[in-house]
GROMACS .gro file of C-alpha atoms in nm:
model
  377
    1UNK     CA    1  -1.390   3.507  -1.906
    2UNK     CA    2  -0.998   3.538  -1.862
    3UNK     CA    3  -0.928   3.902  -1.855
    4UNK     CA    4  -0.582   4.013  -1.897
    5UNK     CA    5  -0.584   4.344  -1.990
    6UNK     CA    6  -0.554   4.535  -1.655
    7UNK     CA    7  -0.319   4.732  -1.756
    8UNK     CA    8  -0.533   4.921  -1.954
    9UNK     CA    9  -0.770   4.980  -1.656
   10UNK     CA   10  -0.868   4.706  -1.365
   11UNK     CA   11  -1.188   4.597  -1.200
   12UNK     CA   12  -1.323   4.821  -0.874
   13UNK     CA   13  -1.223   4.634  -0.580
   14UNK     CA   14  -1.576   4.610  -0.360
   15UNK     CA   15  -1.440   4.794  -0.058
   16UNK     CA   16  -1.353   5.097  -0.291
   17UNK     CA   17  -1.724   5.089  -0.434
   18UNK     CA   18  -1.868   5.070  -0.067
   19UNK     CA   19  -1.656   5.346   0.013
   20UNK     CA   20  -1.798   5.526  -0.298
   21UNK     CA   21  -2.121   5.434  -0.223
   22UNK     CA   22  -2.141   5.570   0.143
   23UNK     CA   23  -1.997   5.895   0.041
   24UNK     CA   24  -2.238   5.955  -0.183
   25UNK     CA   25  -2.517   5.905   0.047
   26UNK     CA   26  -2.371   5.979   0.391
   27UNK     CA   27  -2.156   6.330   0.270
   28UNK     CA   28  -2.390   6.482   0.020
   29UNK     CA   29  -2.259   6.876   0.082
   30UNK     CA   30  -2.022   7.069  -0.109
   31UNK     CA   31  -1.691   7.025   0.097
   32UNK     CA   32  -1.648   7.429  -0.005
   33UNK     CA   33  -2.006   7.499   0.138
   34UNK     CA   34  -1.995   7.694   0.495
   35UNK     CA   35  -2.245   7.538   0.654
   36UNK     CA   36  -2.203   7.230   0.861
   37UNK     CA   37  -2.295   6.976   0.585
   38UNK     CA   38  -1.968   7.134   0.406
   39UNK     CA   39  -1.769   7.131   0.696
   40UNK     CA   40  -1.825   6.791   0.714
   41UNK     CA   41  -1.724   6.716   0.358
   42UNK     CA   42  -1.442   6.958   0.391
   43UNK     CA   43  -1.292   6.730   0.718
   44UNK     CA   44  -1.345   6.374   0.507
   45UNK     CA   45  -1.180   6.558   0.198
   46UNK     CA   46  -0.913   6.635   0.407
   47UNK     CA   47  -0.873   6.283   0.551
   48UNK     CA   48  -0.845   6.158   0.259
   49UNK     CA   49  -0.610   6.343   0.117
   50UNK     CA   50  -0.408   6.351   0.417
   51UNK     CA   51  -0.424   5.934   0.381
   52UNK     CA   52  -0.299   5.949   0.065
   53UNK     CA   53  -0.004   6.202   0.138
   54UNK     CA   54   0.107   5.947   0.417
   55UNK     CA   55   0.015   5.611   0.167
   56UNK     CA   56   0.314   5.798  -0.063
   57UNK     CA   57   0.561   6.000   0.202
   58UNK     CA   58   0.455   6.309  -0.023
   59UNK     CA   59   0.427   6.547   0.239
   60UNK     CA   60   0.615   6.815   0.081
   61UNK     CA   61   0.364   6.791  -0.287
   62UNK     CA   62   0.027   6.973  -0.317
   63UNK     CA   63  -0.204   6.710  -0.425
   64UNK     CA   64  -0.443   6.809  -0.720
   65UNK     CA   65  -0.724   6.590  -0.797
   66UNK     CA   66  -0.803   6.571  -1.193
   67UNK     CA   67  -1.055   6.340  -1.397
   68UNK     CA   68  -0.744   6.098  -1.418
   69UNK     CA   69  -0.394   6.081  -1.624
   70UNK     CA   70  -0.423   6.279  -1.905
   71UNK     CA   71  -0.556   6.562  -1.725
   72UNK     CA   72  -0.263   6.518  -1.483
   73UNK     CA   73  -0.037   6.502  -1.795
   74UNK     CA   74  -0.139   6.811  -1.951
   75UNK     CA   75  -0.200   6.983  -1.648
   76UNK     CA   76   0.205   6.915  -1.530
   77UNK     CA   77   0.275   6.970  -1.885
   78UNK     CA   78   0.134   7.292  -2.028
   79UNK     CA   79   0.115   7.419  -1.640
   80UNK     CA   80   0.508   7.450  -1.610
   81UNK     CA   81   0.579   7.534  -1.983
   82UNK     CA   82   0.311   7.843  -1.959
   83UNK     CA   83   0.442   7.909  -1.608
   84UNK     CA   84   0.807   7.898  -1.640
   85UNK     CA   85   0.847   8.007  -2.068
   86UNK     CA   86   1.034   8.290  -2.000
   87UNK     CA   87   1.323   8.109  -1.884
   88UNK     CA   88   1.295   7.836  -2.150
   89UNK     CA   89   1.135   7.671  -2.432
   90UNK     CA   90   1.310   7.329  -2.465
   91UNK     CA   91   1.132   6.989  -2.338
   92UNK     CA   92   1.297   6.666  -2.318
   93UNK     CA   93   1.097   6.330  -2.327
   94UNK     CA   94   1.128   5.959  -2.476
   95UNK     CA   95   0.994   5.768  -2.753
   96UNK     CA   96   0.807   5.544  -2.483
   97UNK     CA   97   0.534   5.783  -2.335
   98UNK     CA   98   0.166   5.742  -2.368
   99UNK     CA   99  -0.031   5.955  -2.608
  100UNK     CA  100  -0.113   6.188  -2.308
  101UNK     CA  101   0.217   6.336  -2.319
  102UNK     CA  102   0.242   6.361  -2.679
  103UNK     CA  103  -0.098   6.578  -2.703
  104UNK     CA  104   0.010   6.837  -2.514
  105UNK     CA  105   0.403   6.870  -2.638
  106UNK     CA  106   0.239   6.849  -3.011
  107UNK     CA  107   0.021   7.174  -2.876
  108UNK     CA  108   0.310   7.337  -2.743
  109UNK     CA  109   0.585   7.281  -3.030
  110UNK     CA  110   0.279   7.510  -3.246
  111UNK     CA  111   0.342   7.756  -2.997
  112UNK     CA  112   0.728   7.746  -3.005
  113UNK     CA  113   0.846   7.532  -2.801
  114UNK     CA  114   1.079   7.275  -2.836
  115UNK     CA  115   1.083   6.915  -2.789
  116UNK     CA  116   1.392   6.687  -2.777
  117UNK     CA  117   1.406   6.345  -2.755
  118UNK     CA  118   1.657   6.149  -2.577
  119UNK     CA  119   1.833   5.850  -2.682
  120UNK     CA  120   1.735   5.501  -2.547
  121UNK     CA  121   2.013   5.195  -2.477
  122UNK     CA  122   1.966   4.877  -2.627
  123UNK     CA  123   1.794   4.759  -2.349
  124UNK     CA  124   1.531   5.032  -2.385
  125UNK     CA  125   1.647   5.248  -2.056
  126UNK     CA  126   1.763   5.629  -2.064
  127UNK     CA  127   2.097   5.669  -2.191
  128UNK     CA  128   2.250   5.899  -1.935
  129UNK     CA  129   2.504   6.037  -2.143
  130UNK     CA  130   2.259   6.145  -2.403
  131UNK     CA  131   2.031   6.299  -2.155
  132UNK     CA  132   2.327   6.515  -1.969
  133UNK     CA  133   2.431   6.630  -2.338
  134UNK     CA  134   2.092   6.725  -2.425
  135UNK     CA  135   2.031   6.922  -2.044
  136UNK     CA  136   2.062   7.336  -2.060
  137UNK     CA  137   1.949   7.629  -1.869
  138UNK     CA  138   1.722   7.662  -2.143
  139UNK     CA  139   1.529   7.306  -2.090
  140UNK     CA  140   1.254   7.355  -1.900
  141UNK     CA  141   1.084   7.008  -1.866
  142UNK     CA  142   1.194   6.650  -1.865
  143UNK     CA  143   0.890   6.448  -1.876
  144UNK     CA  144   0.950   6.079  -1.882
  145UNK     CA  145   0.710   5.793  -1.772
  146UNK     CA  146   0.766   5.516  -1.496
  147UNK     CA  147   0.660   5.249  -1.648
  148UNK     CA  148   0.594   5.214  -2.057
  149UNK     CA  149   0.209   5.079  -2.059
  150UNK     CA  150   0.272   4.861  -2.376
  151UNK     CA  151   0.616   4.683  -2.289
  152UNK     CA  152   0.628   4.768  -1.895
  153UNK     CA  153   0.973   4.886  -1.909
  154UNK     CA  154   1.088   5.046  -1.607
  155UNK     CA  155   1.305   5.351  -1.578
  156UNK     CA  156   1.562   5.451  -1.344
  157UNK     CA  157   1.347   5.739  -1.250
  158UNK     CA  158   1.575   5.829  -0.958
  159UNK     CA  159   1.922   5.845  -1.128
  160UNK     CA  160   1.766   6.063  -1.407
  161UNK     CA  161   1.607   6.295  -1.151
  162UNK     CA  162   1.913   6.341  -0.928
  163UNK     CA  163   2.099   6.446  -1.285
  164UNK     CA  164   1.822   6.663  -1.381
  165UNK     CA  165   1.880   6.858  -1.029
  166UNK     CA  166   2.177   6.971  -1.157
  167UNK     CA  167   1.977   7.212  -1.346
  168UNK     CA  168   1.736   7.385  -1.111
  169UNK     CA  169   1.538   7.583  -1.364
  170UNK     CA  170   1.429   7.218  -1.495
  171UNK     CA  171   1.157   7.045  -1.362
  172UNK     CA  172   1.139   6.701  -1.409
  173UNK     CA  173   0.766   6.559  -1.439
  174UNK     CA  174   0.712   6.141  -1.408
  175UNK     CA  175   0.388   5.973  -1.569
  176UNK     CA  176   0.336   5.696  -1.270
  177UNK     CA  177   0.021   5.597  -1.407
  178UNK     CA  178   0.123   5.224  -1.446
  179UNK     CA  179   0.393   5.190  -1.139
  180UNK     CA  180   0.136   5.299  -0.892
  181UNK     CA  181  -0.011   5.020  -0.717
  182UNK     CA  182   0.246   4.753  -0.872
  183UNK     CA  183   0.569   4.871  -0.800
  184UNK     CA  184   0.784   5.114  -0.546
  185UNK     CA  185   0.882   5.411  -0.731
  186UNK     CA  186   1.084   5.685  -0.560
  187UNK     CA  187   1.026   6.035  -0.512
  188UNK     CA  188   1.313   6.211  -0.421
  189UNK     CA  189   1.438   6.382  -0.707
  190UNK     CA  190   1.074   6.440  -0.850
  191UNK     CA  191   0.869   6.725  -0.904
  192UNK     CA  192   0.570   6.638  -1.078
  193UNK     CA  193   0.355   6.296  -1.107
  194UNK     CA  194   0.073   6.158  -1.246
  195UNK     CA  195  -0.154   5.887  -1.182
  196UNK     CA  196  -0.516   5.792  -1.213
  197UNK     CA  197  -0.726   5.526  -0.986
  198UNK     CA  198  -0.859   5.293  -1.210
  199UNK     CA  199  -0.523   5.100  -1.275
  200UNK     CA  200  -0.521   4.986  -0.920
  201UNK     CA  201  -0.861   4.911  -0.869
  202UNK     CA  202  -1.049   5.224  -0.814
  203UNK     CA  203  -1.306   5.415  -0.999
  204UNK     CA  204  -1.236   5.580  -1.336
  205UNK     CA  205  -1.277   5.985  -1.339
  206UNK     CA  206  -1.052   6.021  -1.087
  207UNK     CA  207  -0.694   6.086  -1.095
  208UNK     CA  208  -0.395   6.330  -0.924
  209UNK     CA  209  -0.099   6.541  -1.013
  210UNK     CA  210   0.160   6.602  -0.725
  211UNK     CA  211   0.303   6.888  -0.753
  212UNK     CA  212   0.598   7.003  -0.507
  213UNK     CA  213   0.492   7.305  -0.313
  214UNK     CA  214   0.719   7.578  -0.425
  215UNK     CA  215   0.601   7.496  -0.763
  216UNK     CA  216   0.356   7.709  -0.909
  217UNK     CA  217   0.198   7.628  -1.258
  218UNK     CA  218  -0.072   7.812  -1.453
  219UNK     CA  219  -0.398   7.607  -1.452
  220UNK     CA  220  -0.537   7.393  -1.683
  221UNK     CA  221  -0.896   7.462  -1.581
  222UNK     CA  222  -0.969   7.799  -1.420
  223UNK     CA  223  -1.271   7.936  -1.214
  224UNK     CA  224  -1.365   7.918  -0.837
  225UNK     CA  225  -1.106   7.750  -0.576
  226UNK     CA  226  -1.138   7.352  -0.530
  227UNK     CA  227  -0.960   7.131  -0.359
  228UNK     CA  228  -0.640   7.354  -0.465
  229UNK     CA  229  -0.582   7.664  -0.646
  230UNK     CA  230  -0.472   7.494  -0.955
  231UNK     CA  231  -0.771   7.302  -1.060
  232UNK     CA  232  -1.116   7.424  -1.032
  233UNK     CA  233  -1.438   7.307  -0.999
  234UNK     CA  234  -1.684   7.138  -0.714
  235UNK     CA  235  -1.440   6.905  -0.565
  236UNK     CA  236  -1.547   6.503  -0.646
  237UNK     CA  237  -1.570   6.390  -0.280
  238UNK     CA  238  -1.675   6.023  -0.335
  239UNK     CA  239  -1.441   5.951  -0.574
  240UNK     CA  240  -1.154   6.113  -0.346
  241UNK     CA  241  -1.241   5.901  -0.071
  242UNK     CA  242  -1.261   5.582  -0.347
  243UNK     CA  243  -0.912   5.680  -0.480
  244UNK     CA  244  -0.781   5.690  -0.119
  245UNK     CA  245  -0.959   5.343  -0.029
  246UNK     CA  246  -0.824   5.207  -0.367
  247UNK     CA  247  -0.480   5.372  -0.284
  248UNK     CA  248  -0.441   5.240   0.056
  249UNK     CA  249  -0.565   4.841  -0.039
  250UNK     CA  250  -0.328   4.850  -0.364
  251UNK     CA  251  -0.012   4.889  -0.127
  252UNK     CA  252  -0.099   4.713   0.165
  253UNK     CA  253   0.063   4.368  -0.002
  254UNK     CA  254   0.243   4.525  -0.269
  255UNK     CA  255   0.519   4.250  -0.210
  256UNK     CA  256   0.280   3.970  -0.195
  257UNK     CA  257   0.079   4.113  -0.501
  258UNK     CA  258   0.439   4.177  -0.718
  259UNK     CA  259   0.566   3.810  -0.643
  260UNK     CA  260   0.250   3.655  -0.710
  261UNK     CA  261   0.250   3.843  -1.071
  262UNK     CA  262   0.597   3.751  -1.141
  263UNK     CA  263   0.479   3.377  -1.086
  264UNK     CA  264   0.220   3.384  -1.367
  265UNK     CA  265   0.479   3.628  -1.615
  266UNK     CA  266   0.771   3.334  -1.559
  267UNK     CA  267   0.466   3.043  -1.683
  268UNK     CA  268   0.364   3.281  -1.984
  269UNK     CA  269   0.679   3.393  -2.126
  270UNK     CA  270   0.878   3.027  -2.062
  271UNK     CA  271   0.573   2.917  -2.251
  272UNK     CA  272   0.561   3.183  -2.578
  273UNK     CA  273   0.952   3.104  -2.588
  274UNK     CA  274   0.917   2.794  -2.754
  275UNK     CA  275   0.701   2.915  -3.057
  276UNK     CA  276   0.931   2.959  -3.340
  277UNK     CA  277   0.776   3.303  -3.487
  278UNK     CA  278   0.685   3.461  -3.144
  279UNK     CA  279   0.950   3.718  -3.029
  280UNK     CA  280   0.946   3.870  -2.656
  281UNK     CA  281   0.957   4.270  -2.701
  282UNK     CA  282   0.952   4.264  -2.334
  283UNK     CA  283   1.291   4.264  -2.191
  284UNK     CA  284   1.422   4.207  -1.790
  285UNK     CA  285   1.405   4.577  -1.737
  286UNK     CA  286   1.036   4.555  -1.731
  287UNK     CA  287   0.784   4.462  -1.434
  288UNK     CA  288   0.647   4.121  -1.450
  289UNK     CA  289   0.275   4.319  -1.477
  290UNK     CA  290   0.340   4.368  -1.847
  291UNK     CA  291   0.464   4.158  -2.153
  292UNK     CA  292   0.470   4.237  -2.477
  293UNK     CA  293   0.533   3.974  -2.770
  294UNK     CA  294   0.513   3.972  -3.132
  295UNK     CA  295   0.380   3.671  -3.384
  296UNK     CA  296   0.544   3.783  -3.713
  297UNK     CA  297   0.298   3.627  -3.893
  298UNK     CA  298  -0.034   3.772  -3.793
  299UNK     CA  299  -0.200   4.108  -3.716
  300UNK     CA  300  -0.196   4.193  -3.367
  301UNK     CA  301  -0.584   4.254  -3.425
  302UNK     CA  302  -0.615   3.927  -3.559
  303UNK     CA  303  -0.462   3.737  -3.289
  304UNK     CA  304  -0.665   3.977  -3.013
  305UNK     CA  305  -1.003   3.873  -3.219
  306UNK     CA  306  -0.909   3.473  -3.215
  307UNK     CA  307  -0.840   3.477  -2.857
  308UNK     CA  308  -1.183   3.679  -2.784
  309UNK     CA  309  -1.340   3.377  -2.952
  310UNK     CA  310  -1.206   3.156  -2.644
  311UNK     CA  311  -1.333   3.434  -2.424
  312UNK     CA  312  -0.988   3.584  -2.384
  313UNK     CA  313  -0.905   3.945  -2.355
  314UNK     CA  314  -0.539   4.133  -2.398
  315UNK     CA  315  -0.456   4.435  -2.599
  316UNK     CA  316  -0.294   4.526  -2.879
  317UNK     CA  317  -0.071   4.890  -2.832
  318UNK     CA  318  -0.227   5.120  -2.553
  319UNK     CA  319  -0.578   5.148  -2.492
  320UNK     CA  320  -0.527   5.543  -2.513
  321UNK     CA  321  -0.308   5.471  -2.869
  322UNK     CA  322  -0.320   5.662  -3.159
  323UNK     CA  323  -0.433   5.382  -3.378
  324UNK     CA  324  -0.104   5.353  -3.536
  325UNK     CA  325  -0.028   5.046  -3.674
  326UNK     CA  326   0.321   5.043  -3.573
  327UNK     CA  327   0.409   5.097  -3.172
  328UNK     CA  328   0.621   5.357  -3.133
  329UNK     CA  329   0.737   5.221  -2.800
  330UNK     CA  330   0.787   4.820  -2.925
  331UNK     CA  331   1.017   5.003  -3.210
  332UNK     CA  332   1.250   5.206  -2.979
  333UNK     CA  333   1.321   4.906  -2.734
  334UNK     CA  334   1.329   4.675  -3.057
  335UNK     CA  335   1.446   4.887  -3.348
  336UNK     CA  336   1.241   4.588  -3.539
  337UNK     CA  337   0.953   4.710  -3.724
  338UNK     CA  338   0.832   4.366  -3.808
  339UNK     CA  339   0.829   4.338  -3.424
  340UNK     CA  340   0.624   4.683  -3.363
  341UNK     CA  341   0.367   4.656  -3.615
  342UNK     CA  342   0.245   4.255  -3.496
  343UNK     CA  343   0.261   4.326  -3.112
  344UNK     CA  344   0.039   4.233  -2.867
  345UNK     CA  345  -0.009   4.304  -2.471
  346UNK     CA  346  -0.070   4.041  -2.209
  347UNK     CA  347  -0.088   4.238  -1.879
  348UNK     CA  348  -0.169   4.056  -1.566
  349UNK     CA  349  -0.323   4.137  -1.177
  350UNK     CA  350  -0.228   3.954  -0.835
  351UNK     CA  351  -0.647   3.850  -0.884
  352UNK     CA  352  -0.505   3.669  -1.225
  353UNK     CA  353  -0.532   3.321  -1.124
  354UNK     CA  354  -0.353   2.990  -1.315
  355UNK     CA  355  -0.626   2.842  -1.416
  356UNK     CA  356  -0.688   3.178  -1.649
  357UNK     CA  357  -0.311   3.155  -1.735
  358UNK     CA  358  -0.376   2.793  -1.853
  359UNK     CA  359  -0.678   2.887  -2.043
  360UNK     CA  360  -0.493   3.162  -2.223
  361UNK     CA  361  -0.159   2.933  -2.353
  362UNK     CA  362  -0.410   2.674  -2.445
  363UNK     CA  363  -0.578   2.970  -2.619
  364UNK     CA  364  -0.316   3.096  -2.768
  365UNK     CA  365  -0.185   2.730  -2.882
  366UNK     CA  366  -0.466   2.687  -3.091
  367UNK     CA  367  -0.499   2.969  -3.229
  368UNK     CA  368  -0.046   2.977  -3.347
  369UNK     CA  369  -0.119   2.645  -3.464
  370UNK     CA  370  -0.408   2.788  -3.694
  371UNK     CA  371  -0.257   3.116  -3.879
  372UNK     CA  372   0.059   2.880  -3.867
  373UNK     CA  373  -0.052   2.607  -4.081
  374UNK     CA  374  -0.247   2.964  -4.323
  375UNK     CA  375   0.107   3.087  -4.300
  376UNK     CA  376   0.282   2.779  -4.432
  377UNK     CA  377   0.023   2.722  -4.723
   0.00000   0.00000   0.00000
């Protein structure tokens, strides 16, 4: 099997499932019990977290634990705009964020808000000048991702936060859920993020929203206290400790891990350059984890079924997607629609080897050659 999907979620590295494992067994209280088999919980809980504040430098964000992204992203999302309406009811995003932020802004424009979208340079990143035009004391929200999951474009996250300061009743909120674990993404000018364990190797269910403290958002799910005020319910202790583990292993040889990536994106996409009716919707603004390539000739389905035949797995839009045939996020950065409606996703690990990569050009040779020569007919 060659698997190169990861970035729609990764294999659990062994250490993070031992460390799952032994929880479960060894810290079976409620960490908000009194008695001593909660105090217990309540001290690893707090390890953990403390682990993961220091893995980031977030010591000045509350850390919420949620079932994973989307739960971050509405949380962030309807948790300022119900919060903060009564200064505001504009939001400001992109045409390359993951159906996760879409939900909730589609919920809130039926509840009168208002939802902007900025303008995108040829190359795919914010323009700045658009952005600043669009800012006003009555914008409440700027949420725009990291990383896009379907062309891993990156942002300047930092120069769009430090102009979004300018106006402090805006909060600016930053899906991390595919920079996490792959690249270094600052924090500075940041308020709220979101990112869930299972892209870097730990267990799915789990995921956080930072929030920085001064910040105070209604909840998305209300009841007893948890782990904070803002989401409730009996705190998931083993799969803290497993994000933490997961957390902690991801960014231990992030530098190693990114170069090692880069090798195996420089093989694939000097490779797909030479096909004639293959076109790179992946640009040198995005990390090496993610490319993104259209055959104008055949379905993206099509060409994800023929490769599954040689035991070969990518993806074709998100795995969270609509279902849209055309990708939104392939037609901002390529304003082709040819190009967003036949693309696929290659998305590749430091545990990719090239033997796999070998496999999958072979693959992929084969199976050009053979909706070529139905194309041609």
């Amino acid at each position: 099997m060659v698997y190169l999907d990861y970035s729609a979620t990764t294999p659990v590295h062994k250490e993070v499932l031992d460390s799952f494992c032994k929880t479960c067994t060894s810290f079976i209280g409620n960490s908000n019990s009194l008695h001593c088999l909660g105090v217990d919980a309540h001290k690893l809980e707090e390890q953990a977290t403390k682990q993961i504040s220091d893995l980031l430098g977030v010591s000045d964000f509350d850390i919420i634990y949620t079932s994973g992204s989307s739960e971050s992203n509405n949380t962030a999302i309807k948790g300022i705009c119900e919060r903060y309406q009564n200064r505001g009811k504009k939001i400001i995003t992109t045409n390359l964020e993951h159906s996760s932020i879409y939900g909730p802004l589609g919920f809130l424009q039926k509840h009168g808000f208002e939802v902007e979208i900025v303008n995108t340079l040829e190359n795919g990143l914010v323009d700045m000048n658009h952005l600043k035009s669009l800012l006003s004391d009555q914008v409440i929200l700027v949420t725009i991702a990291s990383v896009n999951s379907e062309t891993g474009l990156l942002q300047p996250i930092d120069d769009i936060g430090s102009l979004i300061k300018n106006y402090p009743k805006c909060y600016f909120h930053v899906d991390m859920t595919q920079s996490i674990g792959k690249v270094s993404v600052p924090f500075h000018h940041v308020d709220l993020v979101s990112f869930s364990a299972h892209k870097f190797y730990g267990l799915k269910g789990i995921g956080i929203l930072l929030k920085r403290k001064g910040i105070v958002i209604e909840p998305l799910i209300h009841g007893g206290k948890s782990t904070t005020i803002y989401r409730s319910g009996t705190p998931a202790l083993p799969l803290i400790v497993s994000l933490s583990k997961a957390l902690r292993l991801s960014l231990q040889d992030l530098d190693a891990h990114y170069q090692t990536v880069s090798k195996y994106h420089a093989t694939i996409t000097k490779k797909l350059g030479c096909y004639e009716h293959v076109h790179m919707n992946s640009n040198e603004n995005c990390i090496p984890h993610i490319i993104n390539f259209s055959v104008d000739f055949v379905k993206p389905e099509t060409l994800q079924h023929a490769l599954e035949e040689y035991n070969i797995y990518i993806s074709t839009q998100s795995a969270c997607s609509s279902g849209n045939a055309v990708s939104r996020a392939v037609l901002e950065v390529t304003k082709n629609e040819v190009y967003a409606s036949h693309s696929v996703r290659v998305s590749l690990s430091y545990l990719t080897t090239e033997k796999e990569i070998q496999s999958f050009l072979e693959a992929f040779d084969c199976c050009y050659k053979r909706f070529n020569d139905l194309y041609e007919a």
